Coordinates of C-alpha atoms in Angstrom, one line a residue:
X248 CA 0.0 0.0 0.0
X249 CA 1.5 3.3 -1.1
X250 CA 4.4 1.2 -2.4
X251 CA 5.0 -0.2 1.1
X252 CA 4.4 -3.8 2.0
X253 CA 1.7 -4.3 4.6
X254 CA 0.1 -7.0 6.6
X255 CA -3.7 -7.0 6.9
X256 CA -5.4 -8.9 9.7
X257 CA -9.0 -9.5 10.6
X258 CA -10.5 -11.1 13.7
X259 CA -13.6 -11.9 15.7
X260 CA -13.9 -8.3 16.7
X261 CA -15.0 -7.3 13.2
X262 CA -12.0 -5.0 12.6
X263 CA -9.4 -4.8 9.8
X264 CA -5.9 -3.8 11.0
X265 CA -3.2 -2.7 8.6
X266 CA 0.4 -3.2 9.8
X267 CA 3.6 -1.7 8.4
X268 CA 5.6 -4.7 7.3
X269 CA 9.0 -3.1 8.1
X270 CA 8.1 -1.7 11.6
X271 CA 5.3 -4.1 12.5
X272 CA 3.4 -1.0 13.7
X273 CA -0.3 -0.4 13.2
X274 CA -1.1 2.0 10.3
X275 CA -3.9 4.3 11.3
X276 CA -7.0 3.2 13.3
X277 CA -8.5 -0.2 12.7
X278 CA -11.3 -0.2 10.1
X279 CA -14.7 -1.1 11.5
X280 CA -16.2 -3.4 8.9
X281 CA -19.6 -3.8 10.5
X282 CA -19.6 -7.4 9.2
X283 CA -19.5 -9.2 12.5
X284 CA -16.4 -11.4 13.0
X285 CA -14.0 -11.4 10.1
X286 CA -13.7 -15.0 8.8
X287 CA -11.6 -14.5 5.7
X288 CA -9.5 -11.7 4.2
X289 CA -8.0 -11.8 0.7
X290 CA -5.7 -9.0 -0.6
X291 CA -5.6 -7.9 -4.2
X292 CA -4.2 -5.0 -6.3
X293 CA -6.9 -4.0 -8.8
X294 CA -6.9 -0.8 -10.9
X295 CA -4.1 0.7 -8.9
X296 CA -5.9 0.2 -5.6
X297 CA -5.2 -2.2 -2.7
X298 CA -8.3 -4.2 -2.1
X299 CA -9.3 -6.5 0.7
X300 CA -12.1 -8.9 0.1
X301 CA -13.6 -9.6 3.5
X302 CA -16.2 -12.2 4.6
X303 CA -17.9 -12.3 8.0
X304 CA -21.6 -11.6 8.6
X305 CA -21.5 -10.4 5.0
X306 CA -19.2 -10.3 2.0
X307 CA -17.6 -6.9 1.0
X308 CA -14.7 -5.4 -0.9
X309 CA -12.7 -2.6 0.9
X310 CA -10.4 0.0 -0.6
X311 CA -7.6 -0.1 2.0
X312 CA -6.1 3.2 0.9
X313 CA -9.3 5.2 1.2
X314 CA -10.5 3.0 4.1
X315 CA -14.0 2.7 2.7
X316 CA -16.1 -0.1 1.2
X317 CA -16.2 -0.4 -2.6
X318 CA -19.5 -2.3 -2.6
X319 CA -22.7 -2.6 -0.5
X320 CA -22.7 -5.6 1.8
X321 CA -23.5 -8.8 0.1
X322 CA -25.6 -11.0 2.4
X323 CA -25.9 -14.7 2.1
X324 CA -28.9 -15.0 4.6
X325 CA -26.7 -16.5 7.3
X326 CA -24.9 -15.4 10.5
X327 CA -21.5 -16.2 8.9
X328 CA -20.5 -15.8 5.3
X329 CA -17.4 -17.8 4.3
X330 CA -15.3 -16.8 1.3
X331 CA -14.3 -19.8 -0.7
X332 CA -12.5 -18.2 -3.7
X333 CA -11.9 -15.0 -5.7
X334 CA -11.5 -15.1 -9.5
X335 CA -12.5 -13.7 -12.9
X336 CA -15.5 -14.4 -15.0
X337 CA -16.1 -12.7 -18.4
X338 CA -13.7 -9.8 -17.4
X339 CA -15.5 -9.2 -14.0
X340 CA -14.0 -9.9 -10.6
X341 CA -16.2 -12.4 -8.7
X342 CA -16.2 -14.2 -5.4
X343 CA -17.6 -17.6 -4.4
X344 CA -19.2 -17.9 -0.9
X345 CA -20.8 -20.4 1.3
X346 CA -24.1 -19.4 2.7
X347 CA -27.0 -20.8 4.6
X348 CA -27.5 -24.6 4.3
X349 CA -24.2 -24.8 2.4
X350 CA -25.6 -22.8 -0.5
X351 CA -22.9 -21.8 -3.0
X352 CA -23.3 -18.3 -4.5
X353 CA -21.3 -16.3 -7.0
X354 CA -21.0 -12.5 -6.5
X355 CA -19.9 -9.6 -8.7
X356 CA -17.4 -7.7 -6.6
X357 CA -17.9 -4.5 -8.6
X358 CA -21.7 -4.2 -8.3
X359 CA -22.2 -6.2 -5.1
X360 CA -24.9 -8.2 -6.9
X361 CA -25.4 -12.0 -6.9
X362 CA -24.4 -13.7 -10.2
X363 CA -27.2 -16.1 -11.1
X364 CA -28.9 -18.4 -8.8
X365 CA -27.1 -20.4 -6.1
X366 CA -25.1 -23.3 -7.5
X367 CA -26.9 -26.6 -6.9
X368 CA -25.3 -29.9 -6.1
X369 CA -23.2 -29.1 -3.1
X370 CA -23.5 -31.8 -0.4
X371 CA -21.9 -31.2 3.0
X372 CA -20.4 -28.0 4.2
X373 CA -17.7 -26.7 1.9
X374 CA -14.3 -26.1 3.4
X375 CA -12.4 -24.5 0.5
X376 CA -12.8 -23.6 -3.2
X377 CA -11.1 -22.3 -6.3
X378 CA -12.0 -20.5 -9.5
X379 CA -10.0 -21.1 -12.7
X380 CA -9.9 -22.3 -16.3
X381 CA -10.5 -25.9 -17.2
X382 CA -10.9 -26.9 -20.8
X383 CA -11.6 -23.3 -21.9
X384 CA -14.4 -22.8 -19.4
X385 CA -14.3 -20.8 -16.1
X386 CA -15.2 -23.3 -13.4
X387 CA -15.6 -23.3 -9.7
X388 CA -14.5 -26.2 -7.5
X389 CA -15.3 -26.9 -3.9
X390 CA -14.3 -29.6 -1.4
X391 CA -16.5 -30.4 1.6
X392 CA -16.2 -31.8 5.0
X393 CA -17.3 -35.3 3.8
X394 CA -14.4 -35.4 1.3
X395 CA -16.7 -34.6 -1.6
X396 CA -15.5 -32.6 -4.6
X397 CA -17.9 -30.6 -6.8
X398 CA -17.5 -28.4 -9.9
X399 CA -19.6 -26.0 -11.9
X400 CA -19.4 -24.1 -15.2
X401 CA -19.7 -20.5 -14.0
X402 CA -20.8 -19.4 -17.5
X403 CA -23.9 -21.4 -17.4
X404 CA -24.3 -22.1 -13.6
X405 CA -24.6 -25.8 -14.3
X406 CA -23.0 -28.5 -12.3
X407 CA -20.2 -30.4 -14.0
X408 CA -18.6 -33.3 -12.2
X409 CA -18.5 -34.6 -8.6
X410 CA -15.8 -36.8 -7.0
X411 CA -14.4 -37.8 -3.7
X412 CA -10.9 -37.6 -2.3
X413 CA -9.2 -40.9 -1.5
X414 CA -6.7 -40.3 1.3
X415 CA -7.7 -36.8 2.6
X416 CA -10.0 -36.6 5.6
X417 CA -9.7 -32.9 6.3
X418 CA -9.4 -30.7 3.2
X419 CA -7.4 -27.5 3.8
X420 CA -7.0 -25.9 0.3
X421 CA -7.8 -26.3 -3.4
X422 CA -6.1 -24.9 -6.4
X423 CA -6.4 -25.2 -10.2
X424 CA -3.2 -25.9 -12.2
X425 CA -3.1 -26.7 -15.9
X426 CA -6.8 -27.6 -15.9
X427 CA -6.5 -30.0 -13.0
X428 CA -7.7 -29.5 -9.4
X429 CA -5.1 -29.9 -6.7
X430 CA -6.4 -30.7 -3.2
X431 CA -4.3 -30.7 0.0
X432 CA -5.2 -31.6 3.5
X433 CA -4.5 -34.3 6.1
X434 CA -5.6 -37.9 6.8
X435 CA -7.1 -39.2 10.0
X436 CA -3.7 -39.2 11.7
X437 CA -3.1 -35.6 10.6
X438 CA -0.4 -36.5 8.0
X439 CA -0.3 -34.2 5.1
X440 CA -1.8 -35.4 1.8
X441 CA -2.1 -34.1 -1.8
X442 CA -4.4 -35.3 -4.5
X443 CA -5.2 -34.3 -8.1
X444 CA -8.7 -34.4 -9.6
X445 CA -8.9 -34.5 -13.4
X446 CA -12.3 -33.1 -14.3
X447 CA -12.1 -34.4 -17.8
X448 CA -11.7 -38.1 -16.8
X449 CA -13.1 -37.8 -13.2
X450 CA -10.0 -39.6 -11.9
X451 CA -8.7 -38.7 -8.4
X452 CA -5.0 -39.5 -7.9
X453 CA -3.0 -39.3 -4.8
X454 CA 0.4 -37.5 -5.2
X455 CA 3.0 -39.4 -3.3
X456 CA 5.7 -37.5 -1.4
X457 CA 8.9 -39.0 -0.2
X458 CA 10.9 -37.9 2.8
X459 CA 9.8 -36.2 6.0
X460 CA 7.9 -33.3 4.5
X461 CA 4.2 -33.7 3.7
X462 CA 1.9 -31.2 1.9
X463 CA -0.3 -29.1 4.1
X464 CA -1.9 -26.5 1.9
X465 CA -1.5 -24.3 -1.3
X466 CA -0.9 -20.6 -1.7
X467 CA -0.1 -18.2 -4.5
X468 CA 3.4 -16.6 -4.5
X469 CA 4.5 -14.2 -7.3
X470 CA 2.1 -15.6 -9.8
X471 CA 2.8 -19.3 -9.1
X472 CA 1.1 -21.9 -6.9
X473 CA 3.3 -23.1 -4.1
X474 CA 2.9 -26.0 -1.6
X475 CA 3.4 -25.5 2.1
X476 CA 5.1 -28.6 3.4
X477 CA 5.4 -29.6 7.0
X478 CA 7.1 -32.3 9.0
X479 CA 9.1 -32.8 12.2
X480 CA 8.1 -29.3 13.4
X481 CA 9.6 -27.8 10.2
X482 CA 7.9 -26.0 7.3
X483 CA 9.1 -25.7 3.7
X484 CA 7.7 -24.1 0.5
X485 CA 8.0 -25.7 -3.0
X486 CA 6.8 -24.7 -6.4
X487 CA 3.8 -26.9 -7.2
X488 CA 4.6 -27.1 -10.9
X489 CA 8.3 -27.8 -10.8
X490 CA 8.9 -29.1 -7.3
X491 CA 11.6 -26.5 -6.8
X492 CA 12.3 -25.8 -3.1
X493 CA 11.9 -22.1 -2.3
X494 CA 14.3 -20.9 0.4
X495 CA 15.2 -23.0 3.5
X496 CA 13.1 -24.9 6.0
X497 CA 12.2 -23.1 9.2
X498 CA 11.1 -24.3 12.6
X499 CA 7.5 -23.9 13.6
X500 CA 6.1 -26.0 16.4
X501 CA 2.5 -24.8 16.5
X502 CA 1.5 -23.1 13.3
X503 CA 1.0 -25.9 10.7
X504 CA -2.7 -25.2 10.5
X505 CA -2.5 -21.4 10.5
X506 CA -0.5 -20.4 7.4
X507 CA -2.1 -17.1 6.6
X508 CA -0.3 -16.0 3.4
X509 CA 2.9 -16.1 1.4
X510 CA 4.1 -13.0 -0.5
X511 CA 7.1 -10.9 -1.5
X512 CA 9.0 -8.3 0.3
X513 CA 10.9 -6.7 -2.6
X514 CA 12.7 -9.8 -4.0
X515 CA 12.5 -11.8 -0.8
X516 CA 9.7 -14.4 -0.4
X517 CA 8.1 -14.3 3.0
X518 CA 5.5 -16.4 4.9
X519 CA 3.0 -15.1 7.4
X520 CA 1.6 -17.4 10.1
X521 CA -0.8 -16.9 12.9
X522 CA -1.3 -18.6 16.3
X523 CA -4.7 -19.2 18.0
X524 CA -4.3 -16.1 20.1
X525 CA -4.0 -13.9 17.0
X526 CA -0.3 -13.5 17.2
X527 CA 1.2 -13.0 13.7
X528 CA 4.8 -13.8 12.8
X529 CA 6.6 -13.2 9.5
X530 CA 9.4 -15.5 8.2
X531 CA 12.0 -15.0 5.5
X532 CA 11.8 -18.0 3.2
X533 CA 15.4 -17.6 2.0
X534 CA 17.0 -17.7 5.5
X535 CA 14.3 -19.5 7.5
X536 CA 14.5 -16.7 10.1
X537 CA 11.7 -14.8 11.7
X538 CA 11.5 -11.1 10.7
X539 CA 11.0 -8.7 13.6
X540 CA 8.8 -9.2 16.6
X541 CA 5.4 -10.9 16.6
X542 CA 2.3 -8.8 15.9
X543 CA -0.8 -9.2 17.9
X544 CA -3.2 -9.2 15.0
X545 CA -6.5 -8.5 16.6
X546 CA -8.8 -8.7 19.6
X547 CA -10.7 -11.9 20.1
X548 CA -14.4 -12.0 20.9
X549 CA -15.6 -11.9 24.5
X550 CA -17.2 -15.3 25.2
X551 CA -18.3 -14.5 28.8
X552 CA -17.6 -12.0 31.5
X553 CA -18.0 -11.5 35.3
X554 CA -17.3 -8.7 37.8
X555 CA -15.6 -8.6 41.2
X556 CA -14.4 -6.2 43.9
X557 CA -10.6 -6.5 44.4
X558 CA -8.4 -4.2 46.5
X559 CA -11.2 -1.6 46.5
X560 CA -11.5 -1.7 42.7
X561 CA -14.3 -2.8 40.5
X562 CA -12.9 -5.4 38.1
X563 CA -14.4 -7.0 35.0
X564 CA -13.1 -10.4 34.1
X565 CA -13.4 -11.6 30.5
X566 CA -12.8 -14.9 28.8
X567 CA -12.3 -15.1 25.1
X568 CA -12.1 -17.7 22.3
X569 CA -8.3 -16.9 22.2
X570 CA -7.8 -18.9 25.4
X571 CA -7.0 -15.8 27.4
X572 CA -8.6 -14.4 30.5
X573 CA -8.3 -10.6 30.9
X574 CA -9.0 -8.3 33.8
X575 CA -9.7 -4.6 33.6
X576 CA -10.2 -1.8 36.1
X577 CA -13.6 -0.4 35.2
X578 CA -12.7 3.0 36.7
X579 CA -9.6 3.6 34.6
X580 CA -10.3 1.2 31.7
X581 CA -6.8 -0.1 32.1
X582 CA -5.7 -3.7 32.6
X583 CA -5.8 -4.8 36.2
X584 CA -3.1 -7.4 35.8
X585 CA -1.4 -9.4 33.0
X586 CA -3.7 -11.8 31.1
X587 CA -4.0 -15.4 32.1
X588 CA -3.5 -18.1 29.5
X589 CA -6.0 -21.0 29.9
X590 CA -7.0 -24.2 28.1
X591 CA -10.6 -23.0 28.2
X592 CA -13.4 -25.1 26.9
X593 CA -15.4 -23.9 23.9
X594 CA -17.5 -20.7 24.8
X595 CA -15.1 -20.2 27.8
X596 CA -17.6 -19.8 30.7
X597 CA -16.1 -17.7 33.4
X598 CA -17.5 -16.5 36.8
X599 CA -16.3 -14.9 40.0
X600 CA -16.9 -16.2 43.6
X601 CA -15.4 -15.7 47.0
X602 CA -13.1 -18.0 49.0
X603 CA -12.2 -17.1 52.6
X604 CA -13.3 -13.6 52.0
X605 CA -11.2 -13.1 48.8
X606 CA -12.4 -12.8 45.2
X607 CA -11.6 -15.8 43.0
X608 CA -12.1 -16.5 39.3
X609 CA -13.8 -19.7 38.4
X610 CA -13.7 -21.0 34.8
X611 CA -14.0 -24.2 32.8
X612 CA -10.6 -25.6 31.8
X613 CA -10.3 -28.7 29.6
X614 CA -8.9 -30.4 32.7
X615 CA -11.9 -29.5 34.8
X616 CA -13.0 -26.7 37.2
X617 CA -10.2 -24.1 37.7
X618 CA -10.1 -21.5 40.5
X619 CA -7.6 -18.6 40.6
X620 CA -7.1 -15.7 43.0
X621 CA -8.4 -12.6 41.2
X622 CA -5.7 -10.3 42.8
X623 CA -2.7 -12.4 42.0
X624 CA -3.8 -14.7 39.2
X625 CA -2.4 -17.7 41.1
X626 CA -4.2 -21.0 41.0
X627 CA -6.1 -22.0 44.1
X628 CA -5.9 -25.7 45.0
X629 CA -9.3 -27.3 45.4
X630 CA -9.6 -30.8 46.9
X631 CA -10.7 -32.6 43.7
X632 CA -10.8 -31.7 40.0
X633 CA -13.7 -33.1 38.0
X634 CA -14.0 -32.9 34.3
X635 CA -16.6 -30.7 32.8
X636 CA -18.6 -31.6 29.6
X637 CA -16.5 -31.2 26.4
X638 CA -17.6 -29.5 23.2
X639 CA -18.9 -26.2 24.6
X640 CA -21.4 -27.9 27.0
X641 CA -19.9 -26.4 30.1
X642 CA -22.1 -24.2 32.3
X643 CA -21.1 -22.5 35.5
X644 CA -23.2 -20.8 38.2
X645 CA -21.7 -19.0 41.2
X646 CA -22.9 -17.0 44.2
X647 CA -20.7 -16.1 47.1
X648 CA -18.7 -19.2 47.8
X649 CA -20.9 -21.7 46.0
X650 CA -20.1 -23.0 42.5
X651 CA -22.5 -25.4 40.6
X652 CA -21.8 -27.1 37.2
X653 CA -22.9 -30.1 35.2
X654 CA -20.0 -32.5 34.8
X655 CA -19.2 -35.5 32.6
X656 CA -21.4 -38.5 33.4
X657 CA -24.6 -36.5 33.5
X658 CA -24.2 -35.3 37.1
X659 CA -24.5 -31.9 38.6
X660 CA -21.9 -31.0 41.2
X661 CA -21.7 -28.3 43.9
X662 CA -18.5 -26.9 45.3
X663 CA -18.4 -24.8 48.5
X664 CA -15.2 -22.9 48.3
X665 CA -15.4 -21.7 51.8
X666 CA -15.3 -25.2 53.2
X667 CA -13.2 -28.2 52.3
X668 CA -13.6 -27.7 48.6
X669 CA -14.9 -31.2 48.0
X670 CA -17.5 -31.3 45.3
X671 CA -20.7 -33.1 46.1
X672 CA -23.4 -34.3 43.7
X673 CA -26.9 -32.9 43.7
X674 CA -28.7 -36.2 43.8
X675 CA -31.5 -36.4 41.3
X676 CA -30.2 -33.6 39.0
X677 CA -28.7 -36.0 36.5
X678 CA -28.7 -34.9 32.9
X679 CA -28.9 -31.2 33.7
X680 CA -27.5 -28.9 31.0
X681 CA -28.1 -25.5 32.7
X682 CA -27.7 -24.3 36.3
X683 CA -28.3 -21.2 38.3
X684 CA -27.9 -20.1 41.9
X685 CA -30.0 -17.6 43.7
X686 CA -30.7 -16.3 47.2
X687 CA -34.4 -15.7 47.8
X688 CA -35.7 -15.4 51.3
X689 CA -35.1 -18.7 53.1
X690 CA -31.6 -19.4 51.9
X691 CA -29.6 -20.2 48.8
X692 CA -31.2 -22.4 46.1
X693 CA -30.0 -24.0 42.9
X694 CA -32.1 -24.4 39.7
X695 CA -31.3 -27.1 37.1
X696 CA -32.8 -27.6 33.7
X697 CA -33.0 -31.0 32.1
X698 CA -34.8 -31.1 28.8
X699 CA -38.2 -29.4 29.3
X700 CA -38.0 -29.7 33.1
X701 CA -36.6 -27.2 35.7
X702 CA -36.2 -28.1 39.3
X703 CA -35.1 -26.2 42.5
X704 CA -32.8 -27.6 45.1
X705 CA -31.8 -26.5 48.6
X706 CA -28.2 -25.6 48.4
X707 CA -27.4 -26.5 52.0
X708 CA -29.0 -30.0 52.0
X709 CA -29.1 -30.8 48.3
X710 CA -32.7 -31.8 48.6
X711 CA -35.3 -30.9 46.0
X712 CA -37.8 -28.1 46.6
X713 CA -41.3 -28.7 45.4
X714 CA -42.2 -30.5 42.1
X715 CA -40.4 -30.2 38.8
X716 CA -41.7 -27.4 36.5
X717 CA -42.4 -28.2 32.9
X718 CA -41.3 -25.4 30.6
X719 CA -41.8 -24.8 26.9
X720 CA -38.6 -26.1 25.2
X721 CA -35.1 -26.6 26.5
X722 CA -33.6 -23.7 28.4
X723 CA -30.4 -22.2 27.2
X724 CA -29.8 -20.4 30.5
X725 CA -31.5 -19.9 33.8
X726 CA -31.7 -17.2 36.5
X727 CA -33.4 -16.9 39.9
X728 CA -35.0 -13.7 41.1
X729 CA -37.3 -12.4 43.8
X730 CA -40.3 -10.6 42.4
X731 CA -43.4 -9.4 44.3
X732 CA -42.5 -11.6 47.2
X733 CA -42.1 -14.7 45.1
X734 CA -39.2 -16.8 44.0
X735 CA -39.2 -16.6 40.2
X736 CA -37.3 -18.8 37.7
X737 CA -36.3 -17.1 34.4
X738 CA -35.7 -19.4 31.5
X739 CA -34.2 -18.2 28.2
X740 CA -34.2 -19.7 24.7
X741 CA -32.3 -17.8 22.1
X742 CA -34.4 -18.5 19.0
X743 CA -38.0 -18.4 19.8
X744 CA -39.4 -15.1 18.7
X745 CA -42.9 -16.4 18.0
X746 CA -43.6 -17.4 21.6
X747 CA -41.1 -15.4 23.6
X748 CA -37.5 -16.3 24.3
X749 CA -37.7 -15.5 28.0
X750 CA -40.4 -16.8 30.3
X751 CA -41.0 -16.6 34.0
X752 CA -42.1 -19.4 36.3
X753 CA -43.4 -19.2 39.9
X754 CA -41.1 -21.6 41.8
X755 CA -43.8 -22.4 44.4
X756 CA -46.8 -23.1 42.1
X757 CA -44.9 -24.1 38.9
X758 CA -47.2 -21.8 36.9
X759 CA -46.2 -19.1 34.5
X760 CA -45.7 -15.7 36.0
X761 CA -46.4 -12.5 34.1
X762 CA -45.7 -11.9 30.4
X763 CA -43.3 -13.7 28.1
X764 CA -40.5 -11.5 26.7
X765 CA -41.0 -11.9 22.9
X766 CA -37.4 -11.1 21.8
X767 CA -34.3 -12.9 20.5
X768 CA -31.7 -12.6 23.2
X769 CA -28.1 -13.7 23.4
X770 CA -27.4 -13.1 27.1
X771 CA -29.5 -12.6 30.3
X772 CA -28.9 -11.6 33.9
X773 CA -31.3 -11.1 36.8
X774 CA -30.2 -9.0 39.9
X775 CA -31.1 -6.3 42.3
X776 CA -30.6 -2.6 41.6
X777 CA -31.5 -0.6 44.7
X778 CA -34.7 -2.0 46.0
X779 CA -36.0 -3.6 42.7
X780 CA -35.3 -6.7 40.8
X781 CA -34.3 -6.1 37.2
X782 CA -33.8 -8.3 34.1
X783 CA -31.1 -7.3 31.6
X784 CA -30.8 -8.8 28.1
X785 CA -28.2 -8.7 25.4
X786 CA -29.0 -9.1 21.7
X787 CA -27.7 -10.0 18.3
X788 CA -27.7 -6.4 17.1
X789 CA -25.4 -5.3 19.9
X790 CA -28.0 -3.7 22.2
X791 CA -28.6 -4.1 25.9
X792 CA -32.1 -3.6 27.4
X793 CA -33.1 -3.4 31.1
X794 CA -36.6 -4.7 31.9
X795 CA -39.1 -4.6 34.8
X796 CA -39.9 -8.3 35.2
X797 CA -43.3 -7.5 36.7
X798 CA -44.5 -5.8 33.5
X799 CA -41.9 -6.8 30.9
X800 CA -41.6 -3.1 29.9
X801 CA -38.2 -1.5 29.4
X802 CA -37.0 0.6 32.3
X803 CA -34.5 2.6 30.2
X804 CA -34.0 3.2 26.5
X805 CA -31.9 0.5 24.8
X806 CA -28.1 0.8 25.2
X807 CA -26.4 0.5 21.8
X808 CA -22.7 0.3 20.9
X809 CA -21.5 -3.2 20.2
X810 CA -20.7 -4.2 16.6
X811 CA -22.0 -7.7 16.9
X812 CA -23.9 -9.8 19.4
X813 CA -23.7 -9.2 23.1
X814 CA -22.2 -12.4 24.7
X815 CA -22.0 -11.6 28.4
X816 CA -23.7 -9.3 30.9
X817 CA -23.1 -8.3 34.6
X818 CA -24.4 -5.6 36.9
X819 CA -22.3 -4.1 39.7
X820 CA -21.4 -0.8 41.4
X821 CA -18.8 1.7 40.3
X822 CA -18.0 4.8 42.3
X823 CA -21.3 4.4 44.2
X824 CA -23.4 4.1 41.0
X825 CA -25.1 1.0 39.6
X826 CA -23.7 0.0 36.1
X827 CA -24.2 -2.7 33.6
X828 CA -21.2 -4.2 31.9
X829 CA -21.5 -6.0 28.6
X830 CA -19.1 -8.0 26.4
X831 CA -19.5 -8.7 22.8
X832 CA -18.4 -10.7 19.8
X833 CA -16.6 -7.6 18.6
X834 CA -14.1 -8.1 21.4
X835 CA -15.2 -4.9 23.3
X836 CA -16.4 -4.4 26.9
X837 CA -18.8 -1.5 27.4
X838 CA -20.1 0.1 30.6
X839 CA -23.7 1.5 30.9
X840 CA -25.0 3.9 33.6
X841 CA -28.0 2.6 35.5
X842 CA -28.3 5.5 37.9
X843 CA -31.8 6.3 36.8
X844 CA -33.0 3.0 38.1
X845 CA -32.3 3.9 41.7
X846 CA -34.6 7.0 41.5

């Protein structure tokens, strides 16, 4: 850009960041794409302009020099748009995307309009694609997560041939060379594999590689297709057509699946790789040496958040999809301490509790429940570690020193951090997916949701309270509140706009209480502000709304500011004032003034 090499990164915060290659410093402010999380970025130089083709919530082309979009957003009617390939068709620049239900759509990047109807014949979810010339026709090729290969004539929109890879279980990239599709990926043991698919004959042939290096994926470098090879924690690059080795091998213990790009810095070929925590490093392919310091390429989304009081300060704790727990002083908006690396489970549930009068952070690690001192970040030993459900199924509920969570084996466990720390099962709460803890008059209670049934339990004795309550649909989250002298259970479903995503149930009678809240919500919290119980909800459009649960009317105008869905909510006090704190998929944490609620 401006005759200077740059690196462009995009992340789950929906921002594009442009970095000076020589200094590794950020050039200007990040560009807010308004496209949700950025899934893919492709850089091109068209008509004298540096262009980024970006997919996320939508597809869009951006002029990086002018920092403005070239086209209106192209929407594929899905929450995430995945860019599969960029190419040329009849002199026009086009992009191939995956949309809802694995629909494949071609787009004109100049007009922002769809080209023809969606391409039919795609089976499972496509993982990669290519656009190129085969037999004098412009074709599109995709590979899906079932190992299926599909091709279309883009001039007519008609399906051509289908095939299936033989040795590749996980397709990583597809290219077209001399009229033949080249597919790279790995087998079930994560060994690199390469295959060629001849669309004329329909024959799929595995390309055998000798030695310790195996093909991982394909990239374009200086007008030629190159193969990224890996083996024994070492990467190499070869010319796909000639087999010529480009530069030397270089060590890389952890980046085999995150090769972002290859390119040229003057006459020197370089490779850019990224870690899971969005750390970007650049390597000289001639020398095999890393160039400069790593770049932190972009903020990750906030998966969950909680608040605590530490050393007289109000602290917000956030957990993200980058396996990092961060803490911020809400008064100064500055970090409270250095981030904590974690092996957090998917969706990274995090909460705060107390232990011996001190604040602790509680989160779901792949090894089980983990507790750390909020002030020091040091791990707190608990008597026994029990594995939590894998695959994003972990739920945590905390209040004061109590922690409740479903665990592997369909049990629900309760930890009392103020006692011996031994977890004990809540007998009868097997199969629960969602938990909550509350303190209505009479003592602490726990709510568990199993299928369409919600049940209350006495936290001290572990005994059930009353009969199970039958609710409409499976609850995604629960909360317990005290409204009009009654103990009320709040159950939330995210996608249920026709009947109301949040419903209230009287814990004593098991009957519905009040009105259903007919909204789509992504987060929910119930707490006291002053003398009243309030319900706060977060939404896909980035708004936060505070409701009166007695009437289900908003108590304040909606708070708006996140560029993407609200993923976590908390309510606390800051400098004597009630505030709401929200985290979003855009990676930001925002603070909202609730002072008017105390009047």
